Coordinates of C-alpha atoms in Angstrom, one line a residue:
Chain A
X26 CA 0.0 0.0 0.0
X27 CA 1.4 3.4 -1.1
X28 CA 0.9 6.5 1.0
X29 CA -0.8 9.4 -0.6
X30 CA 2.6 11.1 -0.8
X31 CA 4.0 8.2 -2.7
X32 CA 1.5 8.8 -5.5
X33 CA 2.4 12.4 -6.2
X34 CA 6.1 12.5 -5.7
X35 CA 8.7 10.9 -8.1
X36 CA 11.7 9.0 -6.7
X37 CA 14.4 11.4 -5.6
X38 CA 16.8 10.5 -8.4
X39 CA 14.2 11.3 -11.0
X40 CA 13.6 14.7 -9.4
X41 CA 17.3 15.5 -9.3
X42 CA 17.9 14.3 -12.8
X43 CA 15.2 16.6 -14.1
X44 CA 16.5 19.6 -12.1
X45 CA 20.1 18.9 -13.2
X46 CA 19.0 18.6 -16.9
X47 CA 17.1 21.9 -16.6
X48 CA 20.1 23.6 -15.0
X49 CA 22.6 22.3 -17.5
X50 CA 20.4 23.5 -20.3
X51 CA 20.0 26.9 -18.8
X52 CA 23.8 27.2 -18.2
X53 CA 24.7 26.2 -21.7
X54 CA 22.2 28.3 -23.6
X55 CA 21.6 31.3 -21.3
X56 CA 24.2 31.8 -18.6
X57 CA 27.3 30.9 -20.6
X58 CA 26.5 33.4 -23.5
X59 CA 25.7 36.1 -21.0
X60 CA 28.9 35.5 -19.2
X61 CA 30.8 35.4 -22.5
X62 CA 29.4 38.8 -23.4
X63 CA 30.8 40.4 -20.3
X64 CA 34.1 38.4 -20.4
X65 CA 34.7 39.6 -24.0
X66 CA 33.7 43.1 -23.2
X67 CA 36.0 43.4 -20.2
X68 CA 38.7 41.2 -21.7
X69 CA 41.0 44.1 -22.5
X70 CA 40.5 45.8 -19.2
X71 CA 38.2 48.5 -17.8
X72 CA 39.9 51.3 -19.7
X73 CA 39.5 49.7 -23.1
X74 CA 35.8 49.0 -22.2
X75 CA 35.1 52.6 -21.4
X76 CA 37.1 53.8 -24.4
X77 CA 35.0 51.6 -26.7
X78 CA 31.8 53.1 -25.3
X79 CA 33.2 56.6 -25.7
X80 CA 33.6 56.3 -29.4
X81 CA 31.5 59.1 -31.1
X82 CA 29.6 56.7 -33.3
X83 CA 28.7 54.5 -30.4
X84 CA 27.6 57.5 -28.3
X85 CA 25.4 58.6 -31.1
X86 CA 23.9 55.1 -31.4
X87 CA 23.2 55.1 -27.6
X88 CA 21.5 58.5 -28.0
X89 CA 19.4 57.4 -30.9
X90 CA 18.3 54.3 -29.0
X91 CA 17.3 56.3 -25.9
X92 CA 15.4 58.7 -28.1
X93 CA 13.6 55.9 -29.9
X94 CA 12.6 54.3 -26.6
X95 CA 11.6 57.6 -25.2
X96 CA 9.1 58.1 -28.0
X97 CA 7.9 54.5 -28.4
X98 CA 7.4 53.5 -24.8
X99 CA 5.0 56.4 -23.9
X100 CA 3.2 56.0 -27.2
X101 CA 2.6 52.3 -26.6
X102 CA 1.9 52.9 -22.9
X103 CA -1.0 55.2 -23.9
X104 CA -2.2 52.9 -26.6
X105 CA -1.9 49.8 -24.4
X106 CA -4.0 51.2 -21.6
X107 CA -6.7 52.5 -24.0
X108 CA -6.9 49.2 -25.9
X109 CA -6.8 47.1 -22.7
X110 CA -9.5 49.2 -21.1
X111 CA -11.7 49.0 -24.1
X112 CA -11.3 45.2 -24.4
X113 CA -11.5 44.3 -20.8
X114 CA -14.3 46.6 -19.6
X115 CA -16.6 46.9 -22.5
X116 CA -18.2 44.5 -25.0
X117 CA -18.5 45.6 -28.6
X118 CA -18.6 44.3 -32.1
X119 CA -15.2 43.4 -33.6
X120 CA -13.6 42.9 -30.2
X121 CA -11.9 39.6 -31.1
X122 CA -10.7 41.2 -34.3
X123 CA -9.1 44.0 -32.3
X124 CA -7.4 41.4 -30.0
X125 CA -6.0 39.6 -33.1
X126 CA -4.8 42.8 -34.6
X127 CA -2.9 43.7 -31.4
X128 CA -1.1 40.4 -31.7
X129 CA -0.1 41.0 -35.3
X130 CA 3.4 42.4 -34.6
X131 CA 4.1 39.2 -32.6
X132 CA 3.3 37.0 -35.5
X133 CA 5.0 39.0 -38.3
X134 CA 8.7 38.7 -38.8
X135 CA 10.4 42.0 -37.8
X136 CA 12.1 42.2 -41.3
X137 CA 8.6 42.2 -42.9
X138 CA 7.5 44.9 -40.4
X139 CA 10.4 47.0 -41.6
X140 CA 9.7 46.3 -45.3
X141 CA 6.1 47.4 -44.8
X142 CA 7.3 50.9 -43.9
X143 CA 9.8 50.9 -46.8
X144 CA 6.9 50.0 -49.1
X145 CA 4.8 52.9 -47.8
X146 CA 7.3 55.6 -47.2
X147 CA 10.3 54.6 -49.3
X148 CA 11.3 56.3 -52.5
X149 CA 9.6 53.7 -54.6
X150 CA 6.8 53.4 -52.1
X151 CA 3.2 54.7 -52.2
X152 CA 3.9 58.0 -50.4
X153 CA 7.6 58.2 -51.5
X154 CA 7.3 60.8 -54.3
X155 CA 5.0 63.1 -52.3
X156 CA 7.4 62.9 -49.3
X157 CA 10.4 63.7 -51.4
X158 CA 8.6 66.6 -53.1
X159 CA 8.0 68.0 -49.6
X160 CA 11.5 67.2 -48.4
X161 CA 10.3 64.9 -45.6
X162 CA 12.6 62.0 -44.8
X163 CA 11.2 59.0 -43.1
X164 CA 13.0 55.9 -44.4
X165 CA 16.7 55.9 -43.6
X166 CA 16.1 58.5 -41.0
X167 CA 14.9 58.7 -37.4
X168 CA 11.1 58.8 -38.0
X169 CA 11.4 55.5 -39.9
X170 CA 13.2 53.9 -37.0
X171 CA 10.7 55.2 -34.5
X172 CA 7.7 54.0 -36.6
X173 CA 9.2 50.5 -37.1
X174 CA 9.9 50.3 -33.4
X175 CA 6.5 51.4 -32.4
X176 CA 5.0 48.7 -34.7
X177 CA 7.2 45.9 -33.2
X178 CA 6.6 46.9 -29.6
X179 CA 2.9 47.5 -30.1
X180 CA 1.5 44.5 -28.2
X181 CA 3.6 44.4 -25.0
X182 CA 1.6 46.8 -22.7
X183 CA -1.8 45.8 -24.0
X184 CA -1.0 42.1 -23.9
X185 CA 0.1 42.4 -20.3
X186 CA -2.9 44.5 -19.1
X187 CA -5.8 42.7 -20.9
X188 CA -5.8 39.5 -18.9
X189 CA -5.1 41.4 -15.7
X190 CA -8.0 43.8 -16.2
X191 CA -10.3 41.1 -17.3
X192 CA -9.6 39.0 -14.2
X193 CA -10.4 42.1 -12.0
X194 CA -13.8 42.6 -13.7
X195 CA -15.8 45.8 -13.7
X196 CA -17.3 45.8 -10.3
X197 CA -14.9 48.2 -8.7
X198 CA -15.2 50.8 -11.5
X199 CA -19.0 50.5 -11.4
X200 CA -18.9 51.0 -7.6
X201 CA -16.8 54.1 -8.1
X202 CA -19.2 55.5 -10.6
X203 CA -22.3 54.9 -8.4
X204 CA -20.4 56.8 -5.7
X205 CA -20.1 59.8 -7.9
X206 CA -16.5 59.5 -9.2
X207 CA -15.8 60.8 -12.7
X208 CA -14.2 58.7 -15.4
X209 CA -10.7 60.2 -14.7
X210 CA -11.1 59.8 -10.9
X211 CA -12.2 56.2 -11.4
X212 CA -9.2 55.5 -13.6
X213 CA -6.6 57.2 -11.3
X214 CA -8.0 56.1 -8.0
X215 CA -9.5 52.7 -8.7
X216 CA -8.2 51.2 -11.9
X217 CA -4.6 52.4 -12.0
X218 CA -3.7 51.2 -8.5
X219 CA -4.9 47.7 -9.4
X220 CA -2.9 47.5 -12.6
X221 CA 0.2 49.5 -11.8
X222 CA 2.5 46.5 -11.5
X223 CA 1.2 44.8 -14.6
X224 CA 1.7 48.2 -16.3
X225 CA 5.3 48.4 -15.1
X226 CA 5.9 44.9 -16.3
X227 CA 4.5 45.7 -19.8
X228 CA 6.5 49.0 -20.0
X229 CA 9.8 47.3 -19.0
X230 CA 9.3 44.6 -21.6
X231 CA 8.3 47.2 -24.2
X232 CA 11.3 49.2 -23.4
X233 CA 13.7 46.2 -23.6
X234 CA 12.3 45.4 -27.0
X235 CA 12.4 49.0 -28.2
X236 CA 16.0 49.3 -27.3
X237 CA 17.0 45.8 -28.6
X238 CA 15.0 45.6 -31.8
X239 CA 17.2 44.7 -34.7
X240 CA 15.3 43.3 -37.7
X241 CA 12.7 46.0 -38.4
X242 CA 15.1 48.8 -37.6
X243 CA 17.8 47.3 -39.7
X244 CA 15.6 47.5 -42.8
X245 CA 14.5 51.1 -42.4
X246 CA 17.7 52.6 -40.9
X247 CA 20.1 52.6 -43.8
X248 CA 23.0 52.1 -41.3
X249 CA 24.3 55.6 -41.5
X250 CA 27.1 55.8 -39.0
X251 CA 26.7 58.3 -36.3
X252 CA 23.2 59.2 -37.5
X253 CA 20.8 56.3 -38.0
X254 CA 22.5 53.5 -36.1
X255 CA 20.9 52.2 -32.9
X256 CA 22.8 50.1 -30.4
X257 CA 22.0 46.7 -32.0
X258 CA 23.0 48.0 -35.4
X259 CA 26.2 49.5 -34.0
X260 CA 27.0 46.1 -32.5
X261 CA 26.6 44.4 -35.8
X262 CA 28.8 47.0 -37.6
X263 CA 31.6 46.7 -35.0
X264 CA 31.4 42.9 -35.2
X265 CA 31.6 42.8 -38.9
X266 CA 34.7 45.0 -38.7
X267 CA 36.4 42.4 -36.5
X268 CA 36.3 45.0 -33.6
X269 CA 35.2 42.3 -31.1
X270 CA 36.1 44.1 -27.9
X271 CA 34.1 47.2 -28.9
X272 CA 31.3 45.1 -30.3
X273 CA 31.0 43.2 -27.0
X274 CA 31.4 46.3 -24.9
X275 CA 28.3 47.8 -26.7
X276 CA 26.5 44.5 -26.5
X277 CA 27.1 44.4 -22.8
X278 CA 24.9 47.5 -22.5
X279 CA 22.0 45.5 -23.9
X280 CA 22.8 42.5 -21.7
X281 CA 22.7 44.8 -18.7
X282 CA 19.4 46.1 -19.8
X283 CA 18.2 42.5 -20.0
X284 CA 19.3 41.9 -16.4
X285 CA 17.5 45.0 -15.1
X286 CA 14.4 44.0 -17.1
X287 CA 14.5 40.5 -15.5
X288 CA 14.8 42.0 -12.0
X289 CA 11.9 44.4 -12.5
X290 CA 9.8 41.7 -14.1
X291 CA 10.3 39.4 -11.2
X292 CA 9.3 42.1 -8.7
X293 CA 6.2 43.0 -10.9
X294 CA 5.1 39.4 -11.1
X295 CA 5.3 39.0 -7.4
X296 CA 3.2 42.1 -6.8
X297 CA 0.7 41.1 -9.5
X298 CA 0.3 37.7 -7.7
X299 CA -0.3 39.5 -4.4
X300 CA -3.0 41.8 -5.9
X301 CA -4.7 38.8 -7.6
X302 CA -4.6 36.7 -4.5
X303 CA -6.4 39.6 -2.6
X304 CA -8.8 39.5 -5.5
X305 CA -9.4 35.8 -5.0
X306 CA -9.9 36.4 -1.3
X307 CA -12.6 38.8 -2.1
X308 CA -14.6 36.4 -4.1
Chain B
X13 CA -37.6 58.7 -3.1
X14 CA -40.2 56.8 -5.1
X15 CA -39.2 54.9 -8.3
X16 CA -41.4 54.3 -11.3
X17 CA -40.4 51.8 -13.9
X18 CA -42.6 52.3 -17.0
X19 CA -42.7 49.6 -19.7
X20 CA -39.0 48.9 -19.6
X21 CA -37.5 46.3 -22.0
X22 CA -33.9 45.2 -22.5
X23 CA -32.3 42.8 -24.9
X24 CA -28.8 41.3 -24.7
X25 CA -27.9 40.0 -28.1
X26 CA -30.9 37.7 -28.9
X27 CA -31.8 37.3 -25.2
X28 CA -34.7 39.3 -23.8
X29 CA -33.7 40.1 -20.3
X30 CA -36.7 42.4 -19.5
X31 CA -40.0 42.4 -21.4
X32 CA -42.2 45.4 -20.8
X33 CA -41.8 45.7 -17.0
X34 CA -43.9 48.1 -15.0
X35 CA -43.1 48.6 -11.4
X36 CA -43.6 51.2 -8.6
X37 CA -41.4 51.3 -5.6
X38 CA -43.0 53.6 -3.0
X39 CA -40.8 55.9 -0.9
X40 CA -39.2 54.4 2.1
X41 CA -40.1 50.8 1.3
X42 CA -37.8 47.8 1.2
X43 CA -38.7 45.8 -1.9
X44 CA -37.3 42.4 -3.0
X45 CA -36.9 41.4 -6.6
X46 CA -37.2 37.7 -6.4
X47 CA -36.7 35.2 -9.2
X48 CA -34.5 32.5 -10.6
X49 CA -31.3 33.3 -12.4
X50 CA -32.0 34.7 -15.9
X51 CA -35.3 36.2 -14.7
X52 CA -34.1 39.8 -15.3
X53 CA -34.0 40.9 -11.7
X54 CA -30.4 42.0 -11.7
X55 CA -30.8 43.8 -15.1
X56 CA -33.8 45.7 -13.7
X57 CA -31.7 46.7 -10.7
X58 CA -28.8 47.8 -12.9
X59 CA -31.2 49.9 -15.0
X60 CA -32.5 51.6 -11.9
X61 CA -28.9 52.4 -11.0
X62 CA -28.0 53.6 -14.4
X63 CA -25.4 51.0 -14.9
X64 CA -27.4 49.6 -17.8
X65 CA -29.6 51.5 -20.3
X66 CA -33.1 50.2 -21.2
X67 CA -33.8 49.6 -24.9
X68 CA -37.4 50.9 -24.4
X69 CA -39.4 52.4 -21.6
X70 CA -38.7 55.0 -18.9
X71 CA -37.3 55.2 -15.4
X72 CA -38.8 57.9 -13.2
X73 CA -37.3 59.1 -9.8
X74 CA -40.0 61.0 -7.8
X75 CA -42.0 61.3 -10.9
X76 CA -39.1 63.0 -12.8
X77 CA -37.7 61.5 -16.0
X78 CA -34.4 59.8 -15.1
X79 CA -33.9 57.4 -17.9
X80 CA -31.0 59.2 -19.4
X81 CA -29.5 60.5 -16.2
X82 CA -25.9 59.5 -15.7
X83 CA -25.1 57.0 -12.9
X84 CA -23.2 59.7 -11.0
X85 CA -26.1 62.0 -11.0
X86 CA -28.7 59.5 -9.8
X87 CA -27.6 59.5 -6.2
X88 CA -28.1 55.8 -5.7
X89 CA -26.1 53.5 -3.4
X90 CA -25.2 50.2 -5.0
X91 CA -24.1 47.1 -3.1
X92 CA -22.6 44.3 -5.2
X93 CA -22.8 40.6 -4.6
X94 CA -19.1 40.3 -4.4
X95 CA -18.7 43.5 -2.4
X96 CA -16.5 45.3 -5.0
X97 CA -14.6 47.0 -2.3
X98 CA -11.5 48.9 -3.4
X99 CA -8.9 46.4 -2.5
X100 CA -6.0 48.8 -2.3
X101 CA -7.8 51.1 0.2
X102 CA -8.4 50.6 3.9
X103 CA -11.9 50.3 5.3
X104 CA -11.8 54.0 6.2
X105 CA -10.7 55.0 2.7
X106 CA -13.3 52.8 1.1
X107 CA -16.2 54.4 3.0
X108 CA -14.8 57.9 2.5
X109 CA -14.4 57.4 -1.2
X110 CA -17.7 58.8 -2.3
X111 CA -17.1 61.8 -0.1
X112 CA -13.6 62.5 -1.4
X113 CA -14.5 62.4 -5.1
X114 CA -17.0 65.2 -4.8
X115 CA -16.2 68.5 -6.6
X116 CA -14.2 70.7 -4.3
X117 CA -17.1 73.1 -3.8
X118 CA -19.5 70.6 -2.3
X119 CA -16.8 68.4 -0.7
X120 CA -16.8 68.1 3.1
X121 CA -13.7 69.2 5.0
X122 CA -11.4 66.4 6.2
X123 CA -12.4 66.4 9.8
X124 CA -16.1 66.3 8.8
X125 CA -15.4 63.4 6.5
X126 CA -13.6 61.6 9.3
X127 CA -16.5 62.2 11.6
X128 CA -19.0 60.9 9.1
X129 CA -17.0 57.8 8.3
X130 CA -16.6 56.9 12.0
X131 CA -20.4 57.5 12.4
X132 CA -21.0 54.9 9.7
X133 CA -18.3 52.5 11.1
X134 CA -20.3 52.7 14.4
X135 CA -23.5 51.9 12.5
X136 CA -21.9 48.8 11.0
X137 CA -20.1 48.0 14.3
X138 CA -16.6 47.9 12.8
X139 CA -15.0 51.0 14.4
X140 CA -11.9 49.1 15.5
X141 CA -11.2 47.8 11.9
X142 CA -10.9 51.1 10.1
X143 CA -7.3 50.6 9.2
X144 CA -7.8 47.1 7.8
X145 CA -7.7 46.2 4.1
X146 CA -10.7 44.3 2.6
X147 CA -8.6 41.2 2.2
X148 CA -8.3 41.1 6.0
X149 CA -12.0 41.1 6.6
X150 CA -14.5 38.2 6.7
X151 CA -17.3 38.1 4.0
X152 CA -19.9 39.5 6.3
X153 CA -17.7 42.4 7.4
X154 CA -16.9 43.2 3.8
X155 CA -20.5 43.4 2.9
X156 CA -21.2 45.7 5.8
X157 CA -18.3 47.9 4.7
X158 CA -19.8 47.9 1.2
X159 CA -23.1 49.0 2.6
X160 CA -21.5 51.8 4.7
X161 CA -19.6 53.0 1.6
X162 CA -22.9 53.2 -0.3
X163 CA -24.7 55.0 2.6
X164 CA -21.8 57.5 3.0
X165 CA -23.0 59.6 0.0
X166 CA -26.6 59.7 1.5
X167 CA -28.2 58.0 -1.5
X168 CA -31.9 58.5 -2.1
X169 CA -32.2 54.9 -3.1
X170 CA -30.2 51.9 -1.9
X171 CA -29.9 49.1 -4.5
X172 CA -28.5 45.7 -3.4
X173 CA -27.6 43.0 -5.9
X174 CA -27.8 39.6 -4.1
X175 CA -26.1 41.2 -1.1
X176 CA -25.9 38.0 0.9
X177 CA -25.4 35.6 -2.0
X178 CA -21.7 35.0 -1.3
X179 CA -22.0 34.5 2.4
X180 CA -22.4 31.3 4.4
X181 CA -25.8 30.4 5.8
X182 CA -25.4 31.6 9.3
X183 CA -23.8 35.0 8.5
X184 CA -26.4 35.4 5.8
X185 CA -29.2 35.0 8.3
X186 CA -27.6 37.4 10.8
X187 CA -26.8 40.0 8.1
X188 CA -30.3 40.1 6.6
X189 CA -31.9 40.6 10.0
X190 CA -29.4 43.4 10.6
X191 CA -30.3 44.9 7.2
X192 CA -34.0 44.8 8.1
X193 CA -33.3 46.6 11.4
X194 CA -31.1 49.1 9.7
X195 CA -33.8 49.9 7.2
X196 CA -36.3 50.4 10.0
X197 CA -33.9 53.0 11.4
X198 CA -33.0 54.9 8.3
X199 CA -36.0 54.3 6.0
X200 CA -34.1 54.8 2.7
X201 CA -36.0 53.5 -0.3
X202 CA -34.3 50.1 -1.0
X203 CA -34.5 47.5 -3.7
X204 CA -32.7 44.2 -3.3
X205 CA -32.3 41.3 -5.6
X206 CA -32.4 37.7 -4.4
X207 CA -33.1 34.2 -5.6
X208 CA -33.7 33.1 -2.0
X209 CA -37.5 33.1 -1.3
X210 CA -36.9 32.8 2.4
X211 CA -34.7 35.9 2.4
X212 CA -37.3 37.9 0.5
X213 CA -40.2 36.7 2.7
X214 CA -38.3 37.6 5.9
X215 CA -36.7 41.0 4.9
X216 CA -39.0 42.7 2.4
X217 CA -42.0 45.0 2.8
X218 CA -43.0 44.0 -0.7
X219 CA -42.0 41.2 -3.0
X220 CA -41.8 41.4 -6.7
X221 CA -41.6 37.9 -8.3
X222 CA -40.0 37.9 -11.7
X223 CA -39.7 35.2 -14.3
X224 CA -38.4 35.3 -17.9
X225 CA -38.1 39.1 -17.9
X226 CA -41.6 39.7 -16.7
X227 CA -43.2 40.4 -13.3
X228 CA -45.3 37.4 -12.3
X229 CA -46.8 39.0 -9.1
X230 CA -46.1 41.7 -6.6
X231 CA -47.4 42.2 -3.1
X232 CA -46.6 41.9 0.6
X233 CA -44.9 38.7 1.6
X234 CA -48.1 37.2 2.9
X235 CA -50.0 38.1 -0.2
X236 CA -47.5 36.4 -2.6
X237 CA -47.1 33.4 -0.3
X238 CA -50.7 32.8 0.6
X239 CA -52.3 33.8 -2.6
X240 CA -49.9 33.0 -5.4
X241 CA -51.3 34.5 -8.7
X242 CA -49.6 32.0 -11.0
X243 CA -48.3 28.4 -10.9
X244 CA -44.8 29.9 -11.2
X245 CA -45.1 31.9 -8.0
X246 CA -46.6 28.9 -6.2
X247 CA -43.8 26.8 -7.3
X248 CA -41.0 29.3 -6.6
X249 CA -42.2 30.2 -3.1
X250 CA -42.0 27.2 -0.9
X251 CA -42.1 23.5 -1.4
X252 CA -45.0 22.3 -3.5
X253 CA -46.7 19.1 -4.8
X254 CA -48.5 18.8 -8.1
X255 CA -51.6 16.8 -8.8
X256 CA -52.6 16.4 -12.4
X257 CA -56.3 16.0 -13.0
X258 CA -59.4 17.7 -14.5
X259 CA -61.8 20.4 -13.5
X260 CA -65.5 20.5 -14.3
X261 CA -67.9 23.1 -13.1
X262 CA -66.3 24.0 -9.9
X263 CA -65.2 20.4 -9.0
X264 CA -61.6 19.2 -9.5
X265 CA -60.7 15.5 -9.6
X266 CA -57.2 14.7 -8.8
X267 CA -55.4 11.6 -7.5
X268 CA -58.7 9.8 -7.4
X269 CA -60.3 12.3 -5.1
X270 CA -62.7 15.2 -5.7
X271 CA -62.2 18.7 -4.4
X272 CA -64.4 21.8 -4.5
X273 CA -62.7 24.3 -6.8
X274 CA -65.2 27.2 -6.7
X275 CA -62.9 29.6 -8.7
X276 CA -63.3 27.4 -11.7
X277 CA -67.1 27.2 -11.6
X278 CA -67.3 28.3 -15.2
X279 CA -64.9 25.8 -16.5
X280 CA -66.2 22.6 -18.2
X281 CA -64.0 19.6 -18.3
X282 CA -60.5 21.0 -18.7
X283 CA -57.1 19.6 -17.8
X284 CA -55.8 21.2 -14.6
X285 CA -53.0 21.0 -12.1
X286 CA -53.6 21.2 -8.3
X287 CA -50.8 22.8 -6.2
X288 CA -50.5 21.8 -2.6
X289 CA -47.7 23.0 -0.3
X290 CA -45.9 20.2 1.5
X291 CA -47.0 21.4 4.9
X292 CA -50.7 21.6 3.8
X293 CA -51.1 17.8 3.7
X294 CA -52.2 15.7 6.7
X295 CA -51.3 12.1 7.2
X296 CA -53.4 9.6 9.0
X297 CA -53.4 5.8 9.6
X298 CA -57.1 5.7 8.6
X299 CA -59.0 7.8 6.1
X300 CA -59.6 11.3 7.5
X301 CA -62.5 12.1 5.3
X302 CA -63.7 11.6 1.7
X303 CA -60.7 13.7 0.4
X304 CA -58.1 11.2 1.7
X305 CA -55.9 9.4 -0.7
X306 CA -54.4 6.0 0.0
X307 CA -50.6 6.1 -0.1
X308 CA -47.5 4.2 0.9
X309 CA -44.6 5.7 2.9
X310 CA -41.3 5.6 1.0
X311 CA -38.9 7.5 3.2
X312 CA -39.0 9.4 6.4
X313 CA -36.4 12.2 6.8
X314 CA -36.0 14.2 10.0
X315 CA -35.1 17.8 9.1
X316 CA -35.0 20.1 12.1
X317 CA -38.4 21.0 13.5
X318 CA -40.2 19.3 10.7
X319 CA -40.3 15.7 9.5
X320 CA -40.4 15.2 5.8
X321 CA -42.3 12.1 4.6
X322 CA -42.1 10.9 1.0
X323 CA -45.3 9.2 0.0
X324 CA -46.2 7.2 -3.1
X325 CA -49.9 7.5 -4.1
X326 CA -51.8 4.5 -5.3
X327 CA -51.6 6.0 -8.8
X328 CA -47.8 6.0 -8.5
X329 CA -47.3 9.8 -8.1
X330 CA -44.8 10.9 -5.4
X331 CA -45.8 13.4 -2.8
X332 CA -43.6 15.2 -0.2
X333 CA -45.2 16.0 3.1
X334 CA -43.8 18.1 6.0
X335 CA -45.4 17.3 9.4
X336 CA -44.5 18.6 12.8
X337 CA -42.2 16.3 14.8
X338 CA -44.7 15.5 17.5
X339 CA -47.3 14.5 15.0
X340 CA -44.7 12.3 13.3
X341 CA -43.7 10.7 16.7
X342 CA -47.4 9.9 17.3
X343 CA -47.8 8.3 13.9
X344 CA -44.5 6.4 14.2
X345 CA -44.2 6.1 10.4
X346 CA -41.8 3.6 8.7
X347 CA -41.1 3.0 5.1
X348 CA -43.7 0.6 3.6
X349 CA -46.5 1.7 5.9
X350 CA -49.9 2.1 4.3
X351 CA -51.4 5.5 5.2
X352 CA -53.9 8.2 4.0
X353 CA -53.0 11.7 2.9
X354 CA -55.4 14.5 2.9
X355 CA -54.6 17.9 1.2
X356 CA -55.9 20.7 3.4
X357 CA -55.5 23.5 0.8
X358 CA -55.4 22.9 -2.9
X359 CA -54.9 25.6 -5.5
X360 CA -56.1 24.6 -8.9
X361 CA -54.7 26.2 -12.1
X362 CA -56.4 25.3 -15.3
X363 CA -53.8 26.2 -17.8
X364 CA -51.4 23.5 -18.3
X365 CA -48.2 24.7 -16.7
X366 CA -44.9 22.9 -17.0
X367 CA -42.4 23.0 -14.2

């Protein structure tokens, strides 16, 4: 006769084998490359590392990346909240179509996303001649990079908020309305405190992707040094020039960003679980 | 404040939630909307609150048109089944919410808000819990906080959507008596939705029985319980037995026995169903009178003060009978015993109604 415990627990060697396999896999494919990035970057010493980052083209790439993120993240933050609010709190025709559309950037290859903009705004594109006549540059310039990045990072905030807002239902907002709160008061005093951690999570993912996007940006940027290169493109150029130390030094910035993102994500997930468990308790 | 509902209808997709409902809620009364799920009672409540818009018809507050009035301007207090407390706010902040979102001009000063909130906390007997979060309260405490929060804005109408539905049986009983006492103190016009007939009968001044988007009957608890207008109301309020048979010129024949049915004096030979509440049947070892039906005892269950006896009539129909414990002790019934059952009160409905 087995005990109840015997039925649900595997023998210890199976457990350890599984844990070891998972750890080995993680080490080989995730930890080792990450360590390699930092090892290569700092291989020639701290001075060389800082010098590589101080190179004017690299500084310009960092500036452009920060600028892109500074435009894309607030734009998608606003859009994400609006879309999630509409989807989670109201029922309307075409709702499932909207959800599908929000997911589109996830399912399209980034290169294709970039090409779409070349097709629309490029010299041979639909709006190309008109844009050229008015001396507006979008492709191979900053606006193109921003547009492509917004497209690629579109879903992150909305995707994070929709399930969270749906699970919280409409009761609290309705209660606020019956108590005389306006729409804005309801959002800032009732809805926002409930979604703030999910929002942070979405924003941090959106930011990481906005800074790290390669494919779509590569198509529309034109790789003009010191002008239309973002950090990922700069890494590629340095790497192709056999300037490994510099390439890895710049890459280490993105790796650092990834680590910060992970830390914030962990915190946000913990907080979301806490809010939801309170929610459970209330039902 | 009195509420008038005038010919209100509401569809959800293809589903008709409300179908031409007329209702008047007099000032200061506590009215129960009673019905099974899907009967439209919650939709009606939400339309009164302004959380839902009717497709047709009008809502009047004190005789004034209020159909298109915004939720915020209706001055209603709404209590949700799952409390809907603001989970990131303390009990104090929850109750104060409605007072703090008012426009600056009409907003009370902080000390006044504090005084008012503590007054309400006293009313709901939770003064010592003002700093707790909703997650740290029991279900009954949460619902009392939700009620205090709704009362804080001094609503003209209090609307409660299955307010005790999520609570366990004992707390539910306590809280609904407390609600009744509270209503007797503050006399705010109140409408509450429930599917629990016992709750409606115990708490409400008036009961509105709803079914399939329509009102079946309204009246005082004793009116709807003692004189059900339709088979549905009869069936929904209390435990009932059905006898199929026929009516002819004021006489009904059911289960092999004849009853006088004077309200159907004009009916000639129509199929009919007799409704008898389970406590309106007598059991005897010998025939009590000509109206007695021979039956066999199938089971005897002891449930609290009453004993439930399952009988099988000679015709094979099952009948549930509730008899007082001392009567049951005297009869000393066992499964298989041959007995006689006599309905004391039969209500006959001619149209053929399916449960």
